[in-house]
Coordinates of C-alpha atoms in Angstrom, one line a residue:
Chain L
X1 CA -34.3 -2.8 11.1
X2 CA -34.0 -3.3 7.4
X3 CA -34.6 0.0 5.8
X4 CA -31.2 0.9 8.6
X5 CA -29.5 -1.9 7.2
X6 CA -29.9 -0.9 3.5
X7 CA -28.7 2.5 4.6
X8 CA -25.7 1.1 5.8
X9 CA -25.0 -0.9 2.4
X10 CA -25.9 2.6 0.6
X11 CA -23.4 4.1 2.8
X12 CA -20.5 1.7 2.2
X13 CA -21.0 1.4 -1.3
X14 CA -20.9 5.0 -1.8
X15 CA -17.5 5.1 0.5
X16 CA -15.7 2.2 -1.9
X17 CA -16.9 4.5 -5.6
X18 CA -15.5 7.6 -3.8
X19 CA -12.3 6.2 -2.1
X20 CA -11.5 3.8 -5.2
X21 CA -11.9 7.2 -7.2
X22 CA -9.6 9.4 -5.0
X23 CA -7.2 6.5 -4.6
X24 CA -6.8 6.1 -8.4
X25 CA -6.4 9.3 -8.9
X26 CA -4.0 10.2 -6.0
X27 CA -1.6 7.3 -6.9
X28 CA -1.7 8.0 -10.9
X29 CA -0.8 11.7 -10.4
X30 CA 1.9 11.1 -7.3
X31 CA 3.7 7.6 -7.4
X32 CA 6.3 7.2 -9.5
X33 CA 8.4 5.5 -7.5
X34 CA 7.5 2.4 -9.0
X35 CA 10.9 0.6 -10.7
X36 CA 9.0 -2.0 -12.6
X37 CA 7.3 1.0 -14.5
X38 CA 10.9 2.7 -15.0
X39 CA 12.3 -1.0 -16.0
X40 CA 9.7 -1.6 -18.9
X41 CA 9.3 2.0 -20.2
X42 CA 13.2 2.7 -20.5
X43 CA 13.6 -0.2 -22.5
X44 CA 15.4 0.4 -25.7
X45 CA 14.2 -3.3 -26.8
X46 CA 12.0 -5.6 -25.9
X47 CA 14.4 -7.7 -24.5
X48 CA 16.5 -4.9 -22.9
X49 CA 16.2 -2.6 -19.9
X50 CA 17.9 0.1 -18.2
X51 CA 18.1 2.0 -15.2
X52 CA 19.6 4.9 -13.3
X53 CA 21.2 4.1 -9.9
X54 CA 22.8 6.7 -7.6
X55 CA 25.3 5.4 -5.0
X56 CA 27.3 7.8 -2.7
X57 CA 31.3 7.1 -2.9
X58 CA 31.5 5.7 0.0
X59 CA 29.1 3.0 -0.3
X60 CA 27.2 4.0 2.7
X61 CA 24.1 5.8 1.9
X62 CA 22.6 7.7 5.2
X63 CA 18.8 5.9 5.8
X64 CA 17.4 9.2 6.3
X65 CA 18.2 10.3 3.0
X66 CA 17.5 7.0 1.3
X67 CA 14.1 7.8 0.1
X68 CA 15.4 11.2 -1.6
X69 CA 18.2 9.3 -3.4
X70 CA 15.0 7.0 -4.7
X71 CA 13.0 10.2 -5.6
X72 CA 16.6 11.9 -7.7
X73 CA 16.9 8.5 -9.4
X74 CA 13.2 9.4 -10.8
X75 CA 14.1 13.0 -11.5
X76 CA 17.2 11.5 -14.0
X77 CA 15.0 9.2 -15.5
X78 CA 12.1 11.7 -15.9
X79 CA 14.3 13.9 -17.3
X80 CA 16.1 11.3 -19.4
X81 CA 18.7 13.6 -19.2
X82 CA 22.6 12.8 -20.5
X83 CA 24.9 12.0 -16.7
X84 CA 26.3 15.5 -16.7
X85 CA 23.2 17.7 -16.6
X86 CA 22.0 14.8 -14.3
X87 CA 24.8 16.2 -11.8
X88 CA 23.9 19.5 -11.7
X89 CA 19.9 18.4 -11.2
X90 CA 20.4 16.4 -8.3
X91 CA 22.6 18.6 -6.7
X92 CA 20.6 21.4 -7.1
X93 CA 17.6 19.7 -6.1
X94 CA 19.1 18.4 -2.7
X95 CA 21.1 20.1 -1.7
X96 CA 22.4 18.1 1.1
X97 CA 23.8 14.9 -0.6
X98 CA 26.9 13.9 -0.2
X99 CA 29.5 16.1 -1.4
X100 CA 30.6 13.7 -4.3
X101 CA 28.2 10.8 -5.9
X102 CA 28.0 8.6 -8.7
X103 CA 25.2 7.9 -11.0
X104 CA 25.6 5.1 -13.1
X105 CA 23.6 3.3 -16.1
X106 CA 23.0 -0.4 -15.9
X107 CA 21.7 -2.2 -18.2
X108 CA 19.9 -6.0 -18.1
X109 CA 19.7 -7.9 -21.6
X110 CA 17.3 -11.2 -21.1
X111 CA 18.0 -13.7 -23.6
X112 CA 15.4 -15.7 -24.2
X113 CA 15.9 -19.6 -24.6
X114 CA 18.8 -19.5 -22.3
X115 CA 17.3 -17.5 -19.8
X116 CA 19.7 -15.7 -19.1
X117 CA 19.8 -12.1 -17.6
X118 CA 23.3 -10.2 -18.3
X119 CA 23.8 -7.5 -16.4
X120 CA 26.4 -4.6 -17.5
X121 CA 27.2 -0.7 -16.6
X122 CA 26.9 1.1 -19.7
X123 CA 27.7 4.5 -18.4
X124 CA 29.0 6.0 -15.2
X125 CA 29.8 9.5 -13.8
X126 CA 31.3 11.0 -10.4
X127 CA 29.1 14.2 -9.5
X128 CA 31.8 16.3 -7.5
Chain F
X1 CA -35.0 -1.4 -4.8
X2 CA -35.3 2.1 -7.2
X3 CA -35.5 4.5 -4.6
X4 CA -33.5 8.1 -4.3
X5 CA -30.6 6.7 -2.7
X6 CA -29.9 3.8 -5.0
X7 CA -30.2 6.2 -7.4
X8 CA -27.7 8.9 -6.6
X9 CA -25.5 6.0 -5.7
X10 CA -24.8 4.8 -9.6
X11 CA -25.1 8.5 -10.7
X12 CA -22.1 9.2 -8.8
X13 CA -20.5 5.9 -9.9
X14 CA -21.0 6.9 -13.6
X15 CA -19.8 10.6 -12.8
X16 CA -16.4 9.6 -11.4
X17 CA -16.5 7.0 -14.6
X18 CA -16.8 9.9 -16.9
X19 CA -14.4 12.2 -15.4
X20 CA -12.0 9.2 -15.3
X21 CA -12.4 8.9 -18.9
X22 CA -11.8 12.3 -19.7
X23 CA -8.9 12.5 -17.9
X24 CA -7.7 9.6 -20.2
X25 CA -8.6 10.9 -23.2
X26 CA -6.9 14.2 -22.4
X27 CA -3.5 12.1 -20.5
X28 CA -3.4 10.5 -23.9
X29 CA -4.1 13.2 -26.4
X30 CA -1.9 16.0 -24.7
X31 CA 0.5 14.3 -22.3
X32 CA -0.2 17.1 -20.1
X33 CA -0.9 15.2 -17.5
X34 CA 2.7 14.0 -15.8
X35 CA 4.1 10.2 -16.9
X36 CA 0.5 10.3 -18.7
X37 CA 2.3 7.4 -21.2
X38 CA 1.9 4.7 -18.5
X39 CA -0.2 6.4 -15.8
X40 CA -2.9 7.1 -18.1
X41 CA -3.9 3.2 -17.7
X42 CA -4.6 3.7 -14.1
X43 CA -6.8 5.5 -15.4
X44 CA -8.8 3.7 -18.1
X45 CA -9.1 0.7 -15.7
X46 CA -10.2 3.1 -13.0
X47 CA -13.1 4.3 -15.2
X48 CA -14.1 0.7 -16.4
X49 CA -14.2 -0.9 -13.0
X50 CA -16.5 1.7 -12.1
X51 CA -18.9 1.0 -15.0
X52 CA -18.6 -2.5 -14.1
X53 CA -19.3 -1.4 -10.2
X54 CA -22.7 0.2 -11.8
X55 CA -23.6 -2.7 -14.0
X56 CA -23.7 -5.2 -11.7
X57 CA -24.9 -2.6 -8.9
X58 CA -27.3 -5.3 -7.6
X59 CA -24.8 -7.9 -7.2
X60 CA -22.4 -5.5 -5.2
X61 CA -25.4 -4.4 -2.8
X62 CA -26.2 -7.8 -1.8
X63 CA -22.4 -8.4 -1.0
X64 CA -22.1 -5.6 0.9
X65 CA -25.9 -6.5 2.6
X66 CA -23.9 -9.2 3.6
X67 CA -20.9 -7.6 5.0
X68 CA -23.6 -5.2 7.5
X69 CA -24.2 -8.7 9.0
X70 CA -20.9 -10.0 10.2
X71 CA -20.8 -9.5 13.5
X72 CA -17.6 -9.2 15.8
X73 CA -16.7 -9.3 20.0
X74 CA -16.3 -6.2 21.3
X75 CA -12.9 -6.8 22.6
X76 CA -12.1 -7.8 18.5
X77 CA -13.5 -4.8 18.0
X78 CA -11.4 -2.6 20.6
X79 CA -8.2 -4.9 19.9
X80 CA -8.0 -3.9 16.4
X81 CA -8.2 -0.2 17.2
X82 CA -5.1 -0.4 19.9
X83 CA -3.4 -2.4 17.3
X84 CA -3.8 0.3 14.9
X85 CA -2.5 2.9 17.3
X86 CA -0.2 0.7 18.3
X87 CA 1.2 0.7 14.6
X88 CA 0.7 4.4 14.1
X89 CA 2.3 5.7 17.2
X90 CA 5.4 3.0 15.9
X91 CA 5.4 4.3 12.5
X92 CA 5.6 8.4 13.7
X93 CA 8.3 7.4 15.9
X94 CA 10.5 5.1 13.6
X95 CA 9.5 8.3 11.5
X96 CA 10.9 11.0 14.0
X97 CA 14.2 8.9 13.6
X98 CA 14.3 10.1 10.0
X99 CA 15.0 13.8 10.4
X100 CA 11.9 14.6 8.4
X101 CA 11.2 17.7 7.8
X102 CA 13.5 18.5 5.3
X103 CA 11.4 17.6 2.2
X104 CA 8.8 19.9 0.2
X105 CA 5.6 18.3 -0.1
X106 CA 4.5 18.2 -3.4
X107 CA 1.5 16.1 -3.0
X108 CA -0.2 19.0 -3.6
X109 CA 1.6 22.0 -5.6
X110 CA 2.0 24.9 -2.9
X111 CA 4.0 28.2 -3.2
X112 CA 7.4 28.2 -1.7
X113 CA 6.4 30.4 1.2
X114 CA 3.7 28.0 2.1
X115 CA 6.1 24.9 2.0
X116 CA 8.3 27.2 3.8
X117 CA 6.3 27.4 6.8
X118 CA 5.4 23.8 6.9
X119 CA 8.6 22.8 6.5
X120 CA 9.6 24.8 10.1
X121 CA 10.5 23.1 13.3
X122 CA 7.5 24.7 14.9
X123 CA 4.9 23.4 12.6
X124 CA 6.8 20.0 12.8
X125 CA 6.6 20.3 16.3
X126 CA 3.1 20.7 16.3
X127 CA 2.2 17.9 14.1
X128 CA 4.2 15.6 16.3
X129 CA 2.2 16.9 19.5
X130 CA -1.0 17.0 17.9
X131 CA -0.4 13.3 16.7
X132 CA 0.2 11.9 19.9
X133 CA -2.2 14.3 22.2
X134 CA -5.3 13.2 19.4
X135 CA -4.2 9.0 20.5
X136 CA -6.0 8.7 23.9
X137 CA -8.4 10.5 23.1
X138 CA -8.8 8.2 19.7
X139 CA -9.1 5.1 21.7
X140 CA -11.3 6.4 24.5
X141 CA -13.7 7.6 21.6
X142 CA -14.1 11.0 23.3
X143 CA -14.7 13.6 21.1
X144 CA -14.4 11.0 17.8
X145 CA -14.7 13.4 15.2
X146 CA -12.6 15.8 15.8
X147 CA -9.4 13.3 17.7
X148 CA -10.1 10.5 14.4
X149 CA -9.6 13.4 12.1
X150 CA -6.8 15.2 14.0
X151 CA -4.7 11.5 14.2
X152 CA -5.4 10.6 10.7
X153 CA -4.7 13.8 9.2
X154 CA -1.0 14.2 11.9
X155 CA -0.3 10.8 10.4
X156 CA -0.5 11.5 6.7
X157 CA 1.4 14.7 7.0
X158 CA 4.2 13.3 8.9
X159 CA 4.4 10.1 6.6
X160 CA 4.7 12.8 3.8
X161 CA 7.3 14.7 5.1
X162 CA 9.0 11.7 6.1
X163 CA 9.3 10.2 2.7
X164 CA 10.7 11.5 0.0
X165 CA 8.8 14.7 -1.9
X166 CA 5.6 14.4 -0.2
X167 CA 5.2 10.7 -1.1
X168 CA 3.6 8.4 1.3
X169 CA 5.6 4.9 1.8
X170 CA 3.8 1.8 0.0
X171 CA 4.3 0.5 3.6
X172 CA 1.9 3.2 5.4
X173 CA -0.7 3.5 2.7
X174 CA -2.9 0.7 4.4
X175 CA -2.4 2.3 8.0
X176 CA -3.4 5.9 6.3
X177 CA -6.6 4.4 5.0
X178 CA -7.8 2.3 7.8
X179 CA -7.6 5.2 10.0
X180 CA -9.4 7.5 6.9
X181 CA -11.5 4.3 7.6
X182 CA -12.3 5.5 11.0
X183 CA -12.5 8.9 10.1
X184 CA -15.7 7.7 8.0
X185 CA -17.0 5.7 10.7
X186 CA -17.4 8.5 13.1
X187 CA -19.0 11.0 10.7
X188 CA -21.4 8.7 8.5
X189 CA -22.4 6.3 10.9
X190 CA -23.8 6.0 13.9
X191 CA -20.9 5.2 16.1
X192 CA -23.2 4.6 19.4
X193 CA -25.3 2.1 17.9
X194 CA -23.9 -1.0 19.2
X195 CA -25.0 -2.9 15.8
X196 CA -22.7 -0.6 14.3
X197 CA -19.7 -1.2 16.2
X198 CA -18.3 -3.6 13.0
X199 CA -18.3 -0.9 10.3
X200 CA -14.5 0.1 11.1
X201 CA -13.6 -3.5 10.3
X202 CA -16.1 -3.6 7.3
X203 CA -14.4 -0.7 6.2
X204 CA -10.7 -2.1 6.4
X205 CA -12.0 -4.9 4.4
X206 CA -12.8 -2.6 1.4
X207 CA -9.6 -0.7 1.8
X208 CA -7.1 -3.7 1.9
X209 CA -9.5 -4.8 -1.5
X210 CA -8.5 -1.7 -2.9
X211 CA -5.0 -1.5 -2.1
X212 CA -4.3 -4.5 -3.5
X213 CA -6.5 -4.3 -6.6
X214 CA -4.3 -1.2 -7.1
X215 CA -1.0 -3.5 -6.6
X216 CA -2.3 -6.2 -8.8
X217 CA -3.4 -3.4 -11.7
X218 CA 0.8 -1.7 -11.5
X219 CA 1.9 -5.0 -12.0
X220 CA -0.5 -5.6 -14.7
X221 CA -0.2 -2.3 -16.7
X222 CA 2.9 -0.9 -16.0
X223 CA 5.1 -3.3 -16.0
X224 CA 2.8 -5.4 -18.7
X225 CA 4.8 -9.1 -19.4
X226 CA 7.7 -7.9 -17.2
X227 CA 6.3 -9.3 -14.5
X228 CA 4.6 -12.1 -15.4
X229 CA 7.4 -13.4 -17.0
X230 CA 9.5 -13.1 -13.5
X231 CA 11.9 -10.9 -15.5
X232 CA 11.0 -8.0 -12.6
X233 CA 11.7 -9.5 -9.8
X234 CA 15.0 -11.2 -11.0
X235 CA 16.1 -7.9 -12.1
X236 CA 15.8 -6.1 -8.7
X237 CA 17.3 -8.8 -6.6
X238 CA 20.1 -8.9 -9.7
X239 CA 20.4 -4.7 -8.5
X240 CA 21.4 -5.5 -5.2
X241 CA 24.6 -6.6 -6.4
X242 CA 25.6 -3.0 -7.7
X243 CA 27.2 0.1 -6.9
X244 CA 29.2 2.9 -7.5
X245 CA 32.4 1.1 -8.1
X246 CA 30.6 -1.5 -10.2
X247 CA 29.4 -5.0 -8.9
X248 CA 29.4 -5.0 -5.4
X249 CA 30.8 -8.3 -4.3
X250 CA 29.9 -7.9 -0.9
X251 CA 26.3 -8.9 -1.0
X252 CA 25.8 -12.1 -0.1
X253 CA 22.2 -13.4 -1.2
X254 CA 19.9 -14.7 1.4
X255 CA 18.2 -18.3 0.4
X256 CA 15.2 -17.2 -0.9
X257 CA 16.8 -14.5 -3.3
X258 CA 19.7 -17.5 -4.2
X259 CA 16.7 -19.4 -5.3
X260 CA 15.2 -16.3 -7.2
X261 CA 18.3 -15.9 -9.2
X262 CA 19.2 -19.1 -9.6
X263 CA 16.2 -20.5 -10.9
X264 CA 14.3 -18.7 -13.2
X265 CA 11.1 -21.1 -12.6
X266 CA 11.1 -20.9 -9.4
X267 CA 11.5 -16.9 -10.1
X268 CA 8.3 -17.3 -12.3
X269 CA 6.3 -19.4 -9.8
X270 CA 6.8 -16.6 -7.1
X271 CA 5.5 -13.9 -9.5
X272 CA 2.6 -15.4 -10.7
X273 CA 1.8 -16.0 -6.9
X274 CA 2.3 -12.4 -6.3
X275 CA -0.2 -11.4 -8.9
X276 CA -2.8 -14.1 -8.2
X277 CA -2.8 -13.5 -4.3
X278 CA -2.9 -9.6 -5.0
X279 CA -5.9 -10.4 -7.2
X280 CA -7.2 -12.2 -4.6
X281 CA -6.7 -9.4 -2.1
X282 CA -8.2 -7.2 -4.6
X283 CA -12.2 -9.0 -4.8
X284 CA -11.5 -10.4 -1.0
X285 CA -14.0 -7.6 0.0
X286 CA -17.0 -9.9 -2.0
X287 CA -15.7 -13.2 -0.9
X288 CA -16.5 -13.6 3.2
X289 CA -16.1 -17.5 2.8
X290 CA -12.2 -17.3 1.9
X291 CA -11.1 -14.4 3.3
X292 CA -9.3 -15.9 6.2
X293 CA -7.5 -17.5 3.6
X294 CA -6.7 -15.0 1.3
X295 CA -5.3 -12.8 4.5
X296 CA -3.3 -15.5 5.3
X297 CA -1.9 -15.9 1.4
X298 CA -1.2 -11.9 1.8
X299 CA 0.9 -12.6 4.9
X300 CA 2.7 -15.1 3.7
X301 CA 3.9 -12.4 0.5
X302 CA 4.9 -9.9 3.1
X303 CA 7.1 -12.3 4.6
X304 CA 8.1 -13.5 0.9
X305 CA 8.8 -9.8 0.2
X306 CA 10.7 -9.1 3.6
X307 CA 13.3 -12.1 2.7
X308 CA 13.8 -11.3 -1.1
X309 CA 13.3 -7.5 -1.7
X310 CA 14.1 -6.4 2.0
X311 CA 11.0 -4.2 2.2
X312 CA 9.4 -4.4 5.5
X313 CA 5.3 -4.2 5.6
X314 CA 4.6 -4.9 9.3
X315 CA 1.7 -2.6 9.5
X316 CA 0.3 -4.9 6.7
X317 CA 1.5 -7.6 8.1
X318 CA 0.1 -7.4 11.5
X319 CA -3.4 -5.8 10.0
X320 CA -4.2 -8.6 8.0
X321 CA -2.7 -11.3 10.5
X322 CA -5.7 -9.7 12.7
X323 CA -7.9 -9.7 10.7
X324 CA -7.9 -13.4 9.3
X325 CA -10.7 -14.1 12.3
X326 CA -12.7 -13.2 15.6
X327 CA -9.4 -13.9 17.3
X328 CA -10.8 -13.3 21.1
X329 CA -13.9 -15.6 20.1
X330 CA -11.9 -18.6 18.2
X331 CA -9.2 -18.4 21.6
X332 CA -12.7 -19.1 23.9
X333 CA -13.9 -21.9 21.4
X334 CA -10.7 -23.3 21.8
X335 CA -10.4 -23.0 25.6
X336 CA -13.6 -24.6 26.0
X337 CA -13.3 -27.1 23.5
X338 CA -9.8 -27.9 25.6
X339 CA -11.5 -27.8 29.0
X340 CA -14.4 -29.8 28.0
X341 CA -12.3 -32.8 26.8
X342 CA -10.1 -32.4 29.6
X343 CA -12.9 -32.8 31.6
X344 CA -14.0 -35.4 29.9
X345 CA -11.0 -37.6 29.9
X346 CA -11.0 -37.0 33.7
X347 CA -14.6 -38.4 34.1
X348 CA -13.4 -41.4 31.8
X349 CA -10.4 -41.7 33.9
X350 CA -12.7 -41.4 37.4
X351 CA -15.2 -43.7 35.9
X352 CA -12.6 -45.9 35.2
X353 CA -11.0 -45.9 38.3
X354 CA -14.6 -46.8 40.0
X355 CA -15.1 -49.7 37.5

C-alpha cells in the first residue's frame, strides 16, 4: 500500500500549509490580548514600560466580566487615549460595568546593573 | 517523486507564502491593517516558514512518511476521543457559568442586526443543545461528518461568545483545533480503514506543533528582548500587587512567584525555559524520538504557569499528558513485565523450597 501511504503524507502536509496559514492569519488579525506586546510597544524608553489597568472600586471584579475588563484595557491602550475620554469609551462600550471604576497608569522602570524593577502609578482616574 | 500531487502541494505552499508577503508589505506600508506595527511580524515569519516548508519539501515528506507509520491500540485511539469530549463538554459547561452571551463577536465583522440575532437567548439556546446532542453521536462515529462538524463548530462559537469580543481563550485554542483535527479526519480520510484509525492523533501532533511555534514566535517578536531577559514575566507577577487604590497589600505571593520576584536569575532561567520548551513544542511534530519528552517538558510549563501566572491550561494539560505514549499498551507491558517476575520469584521461591 505505498502509493495510499504517500497520499496520506500529501494529505497531511497539505492540512499543516493550510492550517499554519489560517492560524497565522486568524491570530495576527484577532489577538491582541497579548500584555507582553502592550508592555514592549508602550514603552516610552527602552528601559521603561507602561500599562493600563482597570480595577472596579470595590476590588472585586465579577469572573464573568473579567475577560471584557481585559478586552477595555486594550481598547484604552489602542486608543492611547488621555483617562477621561478613556471613561466615556469603556462605558459606552460596556455598558454593564460597574457603575464607578478606576483606570490607572503604572509604570515599571528596570534599572539595569542593579536589577531592579520600580514600580509606580503615574496616573489614576475614577470613571463615575 | 514529481508527480501532480507533489506538485500542487508546494504551489499552494508558495501561494499562501506570497499572499503572506503581501499582506506584509501592505501592514507595513499603510498600517491599514489593525496593530500592523507589531502584528505585521506574524506575518513575515509566517511567509518565510512557508518558503522554508517548500525548500526542504523532501525532508518534510519523509517526516510525515514517518508519522503515517506510528501505529496506536485502539482503546488509545478511542481514550483520546472520550478525553477530548470529556474536555469539551467541561469547557461548555464551566462556560455556561459565565453568562455568555452578552458579547458581539467580532471575529468576523457582521452588521448589528446579525450580531443581534446571535446574540439572542434562542440562538444561545441552540448552540448549547446542538453542542451536547452532536457528543454521542461524535463518539459513536455515527454520522461523522456532519456530528464532527456540528461539535466543533458549537464549541468555537460558544468559546467566542464566552470570552471577551469574539476572542477564543489561549486556554481552548488547542481543544478547538484538535477537534477541527477531527473534522479533517472524517472528510479527507478514510475513517473505516482500520490503518487509518491514527490520523486523529497524527493530526493533534501537528496542531500542538503549531500552537506552540506560534507561542514561541509572540514571545520572540512581540515582546523582542523583553522576554528573554525575564523582564516580562517579572513584570506581570510585579502587577498582581496593584489596584485601584494603589498597591494591593493583600496579595501574598505563592513560592514559585516569591522566587520570580525575588531573584531575577532564577526569573531568567524560567523564561528562557519557556521559550526553549515552546521551541521544542513547536518542531515536536518532526522529532518522534523525543516527543514523549518534549510533552512532558510542556506539562511541566503548564503547571509552572498555573503556580506563577494563575492561568489554568488543563485542556493542554491533560492533552499532552495523553499523549506522551500508548498509555493502554505501556500499562500491559508493565503488567506483564510485573506478573512475569512475580512469577518468577515464586518458581525461585518453590524451587527453593524443594532444594
Amino acid at each position: 500500500m505505498p502509493r495510499e501511504k504517500g497520499k496520506d503524507t500529501h494529505k497531511l502536509i497539505f492540512i499543516l500549509i493550510v492550517f499554519s496559514a489560517i492560524y497565522f492569519l486568524s491570530i495576527t488579525f484577532t489577538d491582541t490580548n497579548f500584555p507582553f506586546s502592550r508592555l514592549a510597544m508602550f514603552a516610552e524608553s527602552p528601559k521603561q514600560a507602561c500599562n493600563y489597568f482597570i480595577f472596579s472600586e470595590d476590588r472585586q471584579i465579577p469572573l464573568e466580566k473579567e475577560y471584557d475588563l481585559l478586552e477595555a484595557q486594550n481598547i484604552v491602550w489602542r486608543n492611547k487615549t488621555n483617562l477621561e475620554d478613556a471613561c466615556t469609551l469603556i462605558k459606552k462600550q460596556f455598558s454593564y460595568l460597574p457603575e464607578t471604576f478606576a483606570i490607572n497608569i503604572i509604570c515599571s522602570t528596570y534599572t539595569e546593573g542593579t536589577d531592579e524593577i520600580v514600580f509606580d502609578m503615574q496616573e489614576a482616574i475614577y470613571c463615575k | 517523486m514529481m508527480n501532480s500531487s507533489y506538485l500542487s502541494s508546494r504551489k499552494i505552499a508558495l501561494i499562501i507564502s506570497l499572499v503572506f508577503l503581501i499582506f506584509y508589505v501592505f501592514s507595513i506600508t499603510t498600517r491599514r491593517v489593525m496593530y500592523a506595527q507589531f502584528d505585521g511580524n506574524y506575518l513575515l515569519i509566517g511567509a518565510l516558514s512557508l518558503v522554508v516548508l517548500v525548500v526542504f519539501y523532501d525532508k518534510f515528506f519523509k517526516s510525515f512518511q514517518n508519522l503515517t507509520k506510528l501505529e496506536y491500540s485502539k482503546s488509545y485511539i478511542v481514550g483520546f476521543k472520550i478525553l477530548l469530549v470529556l474536555m469539551v463538554a467541561f469547557r461548555s459547561i464551566v462556560s455556561l457559568r459565565f453568562q455568555p452571551f452578552t458579547s458581539p463577536i467580532s471575529f468576523l465583522i457582521l452588521s448589528d442586526a446579525v450580531q443581534g440575532i446571535l446574540i439572542q437567548p434562542v440562538f444561545a439556546q441552540t448552540i448549547k443543545i446542538l453542542l451536547f446532542i452532536s457528543i454521542p453521536f461524535f463518539v459513536l462515529e455515527k454520522v461523522p461528518k456532519i456530528s464532527s462538524v456540528t461539535l466543533a463548530l458549537t464549541f468555537i462559537i460558544l468559546q467566542t461568545m464566552n470570552y471577551s469580543y469574539g476572542k477564543m481563550g489561549h486556554s481552548t485554542h488547542l481543544l478547538a483545533l484538535i477537534l477541527i483535527g477531527y473534522v479533517l479526519y472524517y472528510f479527507f480520510f478514510n475513517y473505516k480503514d482500520k490503518t487509518k484509525w491514527n490520523i486523529p492523533i497524527i493530526l493533534s501532533f501537528i496542531f500542538i506543533s503549531l500552537y506552540y511555534f506560534l507561542s514561541f514566535l509572540a514571545k520572540i517578536y512581540i515582546s523582542q528582548t523583553e522576554w528573554i531577559n525575564s523582564y516580562s514575566l517579572r513584570i506581570w507577577i510585579n502587577f498582581k500587587m496593584w489596584d485601584s487604590l494603589g498597591f494591593n497589600s493583600n496579595f501574598t505571593p505563592n513560592i514559585l512567584q516569591t522566587i520570580i520576584l525575588s531573584s531575577p536569575a532564577a526569573a531568567l532561567l524560567l523564561s528562557l525555559y519557556t521559550l526553549v520548551i515552546e521551541f521544542l513544542g513547536g518542531i515536536s511534530v518532526f522529532i518522534t524520538k523525543y516527543r514523549p519528552v518534549i510533552y512532558a517538558g510542556l506539562v511541566l510549563l503548564h503547571v509552572g504557569i498555573y503556580f506563577s501566572m494563575g492561568i489554568v491550561f488543563l485542556g493542554n494539560i491533560l492533552i499532552l499528558a495523553y499523549l506522551i505514549t500508548d498509555w493502554p499498551v505501556q500499562t500491559k507491558k508493565l503488567y506483564l513485565l510485573t506478573k512475569t517476575h512475580i512469577f518468577k520469584l515464586r518458581r525461585d521461591k518453590r524451587q527453593e523450597l524443594i532444594g
